[in-house]
Short mmCIF file of C-alpha atoms (C1' of nucleotides) in Angstrom, two decimals:
data_model
loop_
_atom_site.label_atom_id
_atom_site.label_comp_id
_atom_site.label_asym_id
_atom_site.label_seq_id
_atom_site.Cartn_x
_atom_site.Cartn_y
_atom_site.Cartn_z
CA MET O 143 6.85 -13.08 22.66
CA THR O 144 3.42 -14.59 22.70
CA SER O 145 2.59 -17.35 20.30
CA ALA O 146 -0.23 -15.21 18.96
CA THR O 147 2.17 -12.56 17.75
CA ALA O 148 4.65 -15.15 16.54
CA ALA O 149 2.05 -16.30 14.04
CA TRP O 150 2.18 -13.08 12.09
CA VAL O 151 5.59 -11.75 12.94
CA GLY O 152 7.70 -14.72 12.01
CA ASP O 153 11.20 -14.00 10.79
CA GLY O 154 10.35 -10.76 9.06
CA TYR O 155 8.33 -9.80 6.04
CA ASP O 156 7.00 -12.84 4.27
CA PRO O 157 4.81 -12.33 1.18
CA GLU O 158 3.27 -15.75 1.85
CA CYS O 159 2.27 -15.08 5.43
CA PRO O 160 -1.54 -15.40 5.43
CA THR O 161 -2.04 -12.08 7.15
CA ARG O 162 0.26 -10.41 4.64
CA VAL O 163 -1.60 -11.93 1.72
CA LEU O 164 -4.84 -10.46 3.02
CA LEU O 165 -3.37 -7.07 3.86
CA ASP O 166 -1.68 -6.87 0.49
CA ARG O 167 -5.06 -7.42 -1.12
CA VAL O 168 -7.17 -5.31 1.17
CA GLY O 169 -4.63 -2.58 1.83
CA ASP O 170 -4.83 -1.07 -1.62
CA LYS O 171 -6.92 1.94 -2.37
CA TRP O 172 -9.97 0.41 -4.00
CA THR O 173 -10.52 -3.21 -3.01
CA VAL O 174 -12.46 -2.45 0.16
CA LEU O 175 -14.67 0.02 -1.66
CA VAL O 176 -15.39 -2.48 -4.41
CA ILE O 177 -16.27 -5.19 -1.92
CA GLY O 178 -18.50 -2.73 -0.10
CA VAL O 179 -20.40 -1.84 -3.23
CA LEU O 180 -20.69 -5.46 -4.34
CA ALA O 181 -22.14 -6.31 -0.94
CA ASP O 182 -25.42 -4.92 -2.28
CA GLY O 183 -25.54 -7.53 -5.00
CA PRO O 184 -24.14 -8.25 -8.46
CA MET O 185 -23.23 -5.25 -10.51
CA ARG O 186 -21.83 -4.64 -13.96
CA PHE O 187 -18.58 -2.93 -14.72
CA THR O 188 -19.77 0.56 -15.55
CA ALA O 189 -22.25 0.68 -12.68
CA LEU O 190 -19.44 -0.34 -10.36
CA ARG O 191 -17.16 2.34 -11.71
CA ASP O 192 -19.83 5.02 -11.29
CA ARG O 193 -20.74 3.74 -7.85
CA VAL O 194 -17.22 3.63 -6.43
CA GLY O 195 -16.46 7.08 -7.74
CA GLY O 196 -12.99 8.26 -8.66
CA VAL O 197 -11.63 4.93 -9.81
CA SER O 198 -10.25 4.68 -13.33
CA GLY O 199 -11.29 1.88 -15.65
CA LYS O 200 -7.81 0.49 -15.77
CA VAL O 201 -7.44 0.24 -12.02
CA LEU O 202 -10.97 -1.11 -11.55
CA THR O 203 -10.21 -3.83 -14.09
CA ALA O 204 -7.03 -4.72 -12.25
CA THR O 205 -8.77 -4.68 -8.88
CA LEU O 206 -11.60 -6.89 -10.08
CA ARG O 207 -9.22 -9.29 -11.76
CA ALA O 208 -7.21 -9.63 -8.55
CA LEU O 209 -10.41 -10.24 -6.60
CA ALA O 210 -11.57 -12.83 -9.11
CA ARG O 211 -8.16 -14.49 -9.04
CA ASP O 212 -8.43 -14.87 -5.28
CA GLY O 213 -11.95 -16.25 -5.51
CA LEU O 214 -13.53 -13.28 -3.76
CA VAL O 215 -15.73 -12.24 -6.70
CA THR O 216 -17.04 -13.98 -9.79
CA ARG O 217 -16.82 -12.43 -13.23
CA THR O 218 -19.58 -13.30 -15.68
CA ALA O 219 -19.21 -12.02 -19.24
CA TYR O 220 -22.16 -12.11 -21.63
CA PRO O 221 -21.09 -12.16 -25.28
CA THR O 222 -23.62 -9.52 -26.24
CA ILE O 223 -23.04 -6.34 -28.15
CA PRO O 224 -22.16 -4.06 -26.47
CA PRO O 225 -20.47 -6.35 -23.94
CA ARG O 226 -21.91 -6.90 -20.51
CA VAL O 227 -19.95 -8.18 -17.55
CA ASP O 228 -21.41 -8.86 -14.12
CA TYR O 229 -19.38 -9.01 -10.96
CA GLU O 230 -20.64 -10.64 -7.80
CA LEU O 231 -19.22 -11.43 -4.38
CA THR O 232 -18.61 -15.09 -3.68
CA ASP O 233 -19.28 -16.65 -0.28
CA LEU O 234 -15.58 -16.27 0.40
CA GLY O 235 -15.80 -12.59 -0.46
CA ARG O 236 -18.85 -12.15 1.74
CA SER O 237 -17.03 -13.84 4.61
CA LEU O 238 -14.52 -11.01 4.47
CA GLN O 239 -17.14 -8.54 5.59
CA GLY O 240 -16.85 -9.64 9.22
CA PRO O 241 -13.18 -8.69 9.52
CA LEU O 242 -13.86 -5.55 7.52
CA ASP O 243 -16.62 -4.61 9.95
CA VAL O 244 -14.21 -5.03 12.86
CA ILE O 245 -11.72 -2.75 11.14
CA ARG O 246 -14.45 -0.24 10.49
CA ASP O 247 -15.65 -0.36 14.09
CA TRP O 248 -12.17 0.19 15.49
CA SER O 249 -11.64 3.05 13.06
CA GLU O 250 -14.85 4.79 13.96
CA GLN O 251 -14.21 4.42 17.67
CA HIS O 252 -10.60 5.53 17.69
CA ILE O 253 -10.16 7.77 14.69
CA ALA O 254 -10.76 10.90 16.74
CA ALA O 255 -7.88 9.99 19.05
CA VAL O 256 -5.63 9.26 16.08
CA ILE O 257 -6.45 12.59 14.44
CA ALA O 258 -5.91 14.40 17.73
CA HIS O 259 -2.47 12.83 18.16
CA ARG O 260 -1.67 13.63 14.56
CA ASP O 261 -2.55 17.31 14.99
CA LYS O 262 -0.57 17.57 18.22
CA PHE O 263 2.40 15.86 16.61
CA ASP O 264 2.30 18.17 13.60
CA ASP O 265 2.03 21.25 15.81
CA GLY O 266 5.12 20.22 17.76
CA ALA O 267 7.05 19.50 14.58
CA SER O 268 6.40 22.93 13.05
CA GLU O 269 7.64 24.92 16.05
CA MET F 288 -27.49 -0.57 0.27
CA THR F 289 -27.18 -1.19 3.96
CA SER F 290 -26.24 1.66 6.24
CA ALA F 291 -23.29 -0.43 7.39
CA THR F 292 -21.76 -0.39 3.95
CA ALA F 293 -22.64 3.23 3.40
CA ALA F 294 -20.41 4.13 6.32
CA TRP F 295 -17.27 3.07 4.54
CA VAL F 296 -18.24 3.33 0.90
CA GLY F 297 -19.47 6.89 0.81
CA ASP F 298 -19.07 8.73 -2.46
CA GLY F 299 -15.84 7.06 -3.45
CA TYR F 300 -12.33 7.11 -2.15
CA ASP F 301 -11.96 9.49 0.74
CA PRO F 302 -8.58 9.74 2.46
CA GLU F 303 -10.37 10.94 5.59
CA CYS F 304 -12.75 8.01 5.82
CA PRO F 305 -11.89 6.36 9.16
CA THR F 306 -11.56 2.92 7.65
CA ARG F 307 -9.28 4.32 4.96
CA VAL F 308 -7.11 6.06 7.51
CA LEU F 309 -6.59 2.78 9.30
CA LEU F 310 -6.04 0.73 6.16
CA ASP F 311 -3.61 3.29 4.81
CA ARG F 312 -1.64 2.93 8.02
CA VAL F 313 -1.89 -0.82 8.45
CA GLY F 314 -1.78 -1.79 4.79
CA ASP F 315 1.85 -0.98 4.28
CA LYS F 316 4.55 -3.57 4.37
CA TRP F 317 5.96 -3.13 7.87
CA THR F 318 3.50 -1.52 10.26
CA VAL F 319 1.79 -4.73 11.31
CA LEU F 320 5.12 -6.44 11.89
CA VAL F 321 6.37 -3.54 13.99
CA ILE F 322 3.21 -3.54 16.11
CA GLY F 323 3.55 -7.28 16.52
CA VAL F 324 7.11 -7.03 17.75
CA LEU F 325 6.34 -4.09 20.03
CA ALA F 326 3.52 -6.12 21.57
CA ASP F 327 6.23 -7.86 23.60
CA GLY F 328 7.24 -4.61 25.26
CA PRO F 329 9.34 -1.52 24.64
CA MET F 330 12.24 -1.94 22.29
CA ARG F 331 14.97 0.26 20.94
CA PHE F 332 15.51 1.08 17.32
CA THR F 333 18.25 -1.36 16.43
CA ALA F 334 16.68 -4.26 18.32
CA LEU F 335 13.45 -3.56 16.46
CA ARG F 336 15.26 -3.52 13.14
CA ASP F 337 16.97 -6.83 13.88
CA ARG F 338 13.76 -8.35 15.19
CA VAL F 339 11.56 -7.40 12.26
CA GLY F 340 14.12 -8.66 9.79
CA GLY F 341 14.52 -7.28 6.29
CA VAL F 342 13.40 -3.76 7.04
CA SER F 343 15.78 -0.94 6.17
CA GLY F 344 16.61 1.75 8.69
CA LYS F 345 14.98 4.44 6.65
CA VAL F 346 11.71 2.63 6.28
CA LEU F 347 11.66 1.63 9.92
CA THR F 348 12.23 5.26 10.89
CA ALA F 349 9.36 6.35 8.67
CA THR F 350 7.09 3.59 9.94
CA LEU F 351 7.80 4.41 13.57
CA ARG F 352 7.36 8.12 12.99
CA ALA F 353 3.98 7.53 11.36
CA LEU F 354 2.96 5.31 14.27
CA ALA F 355 4.10 7.92 16.77
CA ARG F 356 2.28 10.63 14.87
CA ASP F 357 -0.93 8.65 15.12
CA GLY F 358 -0.43 8.02 18.83
CA LEU F 359 0.01 4.27 18.40
CA VAL F 360 3.55 4.18 19.78
CA THR F 361 5.64 6.47 21.95
CA ARG F 362 9.16 7.48 21.04
CA THR F 363 11.53 8.14 23.93
CA ALA F 364 14.99 9.44 23.04
CA TYR F 365 17.75 9.43 25.65
CA PRO F 366 20.49 11.97 24.91
CA THR F 367 23.23 9.47 25.65
CA ILE F 368 26.21 8.60 23.52
CA PRO F 369 25.69 6.53 21.49
CA PRO F 370 22.05 7.57 21.17
CA ARG F 371 19.30 5.39 22.53
CA VAL F 372 15.68 5.56 21.44
CA ASP F 373 12.95 3.42 22.93
CA TYR F 374 9.68 2.70 21.19
CA GLU F 375 6.64 1.39 23.01
CA LEU F 376 3.03 0.64 22.12
CA THR F 377 0.48 3.00 23.62
CA ASP F 378 -2.89 1.80 24.90
CA LEU F 379 -4.31 2.95 21.58
CA GLY F 380 -1.72 0.86 19.77
CA ARG F 381 -2.48 -2.15 21.94
CA SER F 382 -6.19 -1.75 21.22
CA LEU F 383 -5.39 -2.36 17.56
CA GLN F 384 -4.38 -5.91 18.30
CA GLY F 385 -7.99 -7.08 18.50
CA PRO F 386 -8.80 -6.09 14.90
CA LEU F 387 -5.43 -7.41 13.82
CA ASP F 388 -6.21 -10.74 15.45
CA VAL F 389 -9.50 -10.91 13.53
CA ILE F 390 -7.64 -10.26 10.29
CA ARG F 391 -5.13 -12.92 11.18
CA ASP F 392 -7.84 -15.44 12.04
CA TRP F 393 -9.68 -14.88 8.77
CA SER F 394 -6.43 -15.18 6.86
CA GLU F 395 -5.44 -18.42 8.50
CA GLN F 396 -8.88 -19.92 7.97
CA HIS F 397 -9.35 -18.92 4.35
CA ILE F 398 -5.90 -18.52 2.90
CA ALA F 399 -5.91 -22.07 1.52
CA ALA F 400 -9.07 -21.34 -0.45
CA VAL F 401 -7.59 -18.10 -1.77
CA ILE F 402 -4.38 -19.81 -2.87
CA ALA F 403 -6.37 -22.61 -4.50
CA HIS F 404 -8.47 -20.11 -6.48
CA ARG F 405 -5.32 -18.27 -7.42
CA ASP F 406 -3.66 -21.41 -8.79
CA LYS F 407 -6.77 -22.42 -10.72
CA PHE F 408 -7.09 -18.91 -12.14
CA ASP F 409 -3.45 -18.83 -13.23
CA ASP F 410 -3.74 -22.25 -14.84
CA GLY F 411 -6.72 -21.11 -16.90
CA ALA F 412 -4.95 -17.94 -17.97
CA SER F 413 -1.86 -19.70 -19.29
CA GLU F 414 -3.75 -22.11 -21.56
"C1'" DC R 136 -21.62 7.41 -42.71
"C1'" DC R 137 -20.51 8.86 -38.35
"C1'" DC R 138 -21.21 8.72 -33.70
"C1'" DT R 139 -22.43 6.28 -29.41
"C1'" DT R 140 -22.15 2.59 -25.95
"C1'" DT R 141 -19.48 -1.18 -23.15
"C1'" DA R 142 -15.68 -3.33 -21.23
"C1'" DG R 143 -11.83 -3.24 -21.59
"C1'" DT R 144 -6.35 -2.65 -23.40
"C1'" DT R 145 -2.26 -0.03 -24.28
"C1'" DA R 146 0.98 3.87 -23.96
"C1'" DC R 147 2.67 7.24 -21.24
"C1'" DC R 148 3.44 9.98 -17.06
"C1'" DT R 149 3.55 11.06 -12.08
"C1'" DT R 150 4.16 9.91 -7.57
"C1'" DG R 151 5.68 7.89 -3.56
"C1'" DA R 152 7.12 3.63 -1.03
"C1'" DG R 153 11.07 1.33 -0.20
"C1'" DG R 154 16.19 0.13 -0.83
"C1'" DT R 155 21.25 1.58 -0.78
"C1'" DA R 156 24.62 4.26 0.79
"C1'" DC R 157 26.15 7.62 3.56
"C1'" DC R 158 26.33 11.17 7.72
"C1'" DA R 159 26.89 13.08 12.70
"C1'" DG R 160 29.29 12.77 16.61
"C1'" DG R 161 31.11 11.14 20.52
"C1'" DG R 162 33.38 7.01 22.21
"C1'" DT R 163 37.72 3.98 22.36
"C1'" DA R 164 41.85 1.62 20.92
"C1'" DC R 165 46.62 2.41 19.52
"C1'" DG T 47 45.53 12.49 17.69
"C1'" DT T 48 43.68 9.91 14.36
"C1'" DA T 49 41.44 6.06 12.64
"C1'" DC T 50 37.54 3.57 13.27
"C1'" DC T 51 33.06 1.78 15.50
"C1'" DC T 52 28.48 2.49 17.34
"C1'" DT T 53 23.78 4.47 16.94
"C1'" DG T 54 19.82 6.57 14.87
"C1'" DG T 55 18.74 9.09 11.04
"C1'" DT T 56 19.06 11.19 6.35
"C1'" DA T 57 20.08 12.12 0.95
"C1'" DC T 58 19.45 9.96 -3.24
"C1'" DC T 59 17.86 6.63 -6.57
"C1'" DT T 60 14.74 2.95 -8.35
"C1'" DC T 61 10.80 0.82 -9.55
"C1'" DA T 62 6.15 -0.22 -9.63
"C1'" DA T 63 1.28 1.28 -8.36
"C1'" DG T 64 -1.86 4.21 -9.92
"C1'" DG T 65 -3.80 8.11 -12.99
"C1'" DT T 66 -4.98 10.04 -17.86
"C1'" DA T 67 -6.18 9.41 -22.23
"C1'" DA T 68 -6.37 7.33 -26.64
"C1'" DC T 69 -7.70 3.19 -29.01
"C1'" DT T 70 -10.61 -1.38 -29.97
"C1'" DA T 71 -14.77 -4.24 -31.66
"C1'" DA T 72 -19.29 -4.68 -33.18
"C1'" DA T 73 -24.13 -3.21 -33.27
"C1'" DG T 74 -27.48 0.32 -33.59
"C1'" DG T 75 -29.49 5.17 -34.09
"C1'" DG T 76 -29.76 9.38 -36.72
#
DNA sequence: CCCTTTAGTTACCTTGAGGTACCAGGGTAC
DNA sequence: GTACCCTGGTACCTCAAGGTAACTAAAGGG
């Protein structure tokens, strides 16, 4: 094997492998969408929920907490009534946009081929 | 918002968004490991299972089938006894290694910061 | 007074990824 | 000839992520 692959293959699944840590965070349904929306600037909870569309409050809370825990967003709560909480990407969070752009570029270039294979595969399976 | 973010934010979660298709495939526990191992060349089922380490037969079967469905690997079954099935990365599969390398690079550069934030966050929460 | 608004939390349910255990089916050893 | 191994794959169960909805606190409007 090449040393490049060795770095992320290792001796099997390792929850502490750096690549795995990132994929575990970014692989879930909403994190990428939240980061994308926050790329436009700070936003409060309800605006974020409306903007992402389809996410439940519970899951958005969990997603934002995980992002804050990892230092990718900041959470700023103002003790006003009613409460107001602003979320904002950190520099670390913004630095993630490069890799995310690469993923997006690959997807947009190759998704047609993937879908084509998928359709062909499904046709063959149903015969 | 920038048009770049619009491309993958859209009006919320969309299972057909190209980026989502890729993340749904690559975000699971084993796919990246399997692609990493297959980068070394074709490999048969059992060798793959031993090489990845920790993956169950069922999950490896499902992972490989999903990869084959998407045209990222080929599955070649020889009707010998005992059976022999070879799996190999396609060109499309190999083209994924670039994005995966970017992910890996980001992870290795920033994982220390993420872990540090995580520890600080957890300390604060337990007080 | 009651209802609304905000940022959650909690209870409960559904779903599906992933793990365990087993199967088919032809070898081969005795 | 029968008992057991090898391979790739499958039935079945578990458990946790994610979804829905009800509830909270505290101020303000009608």
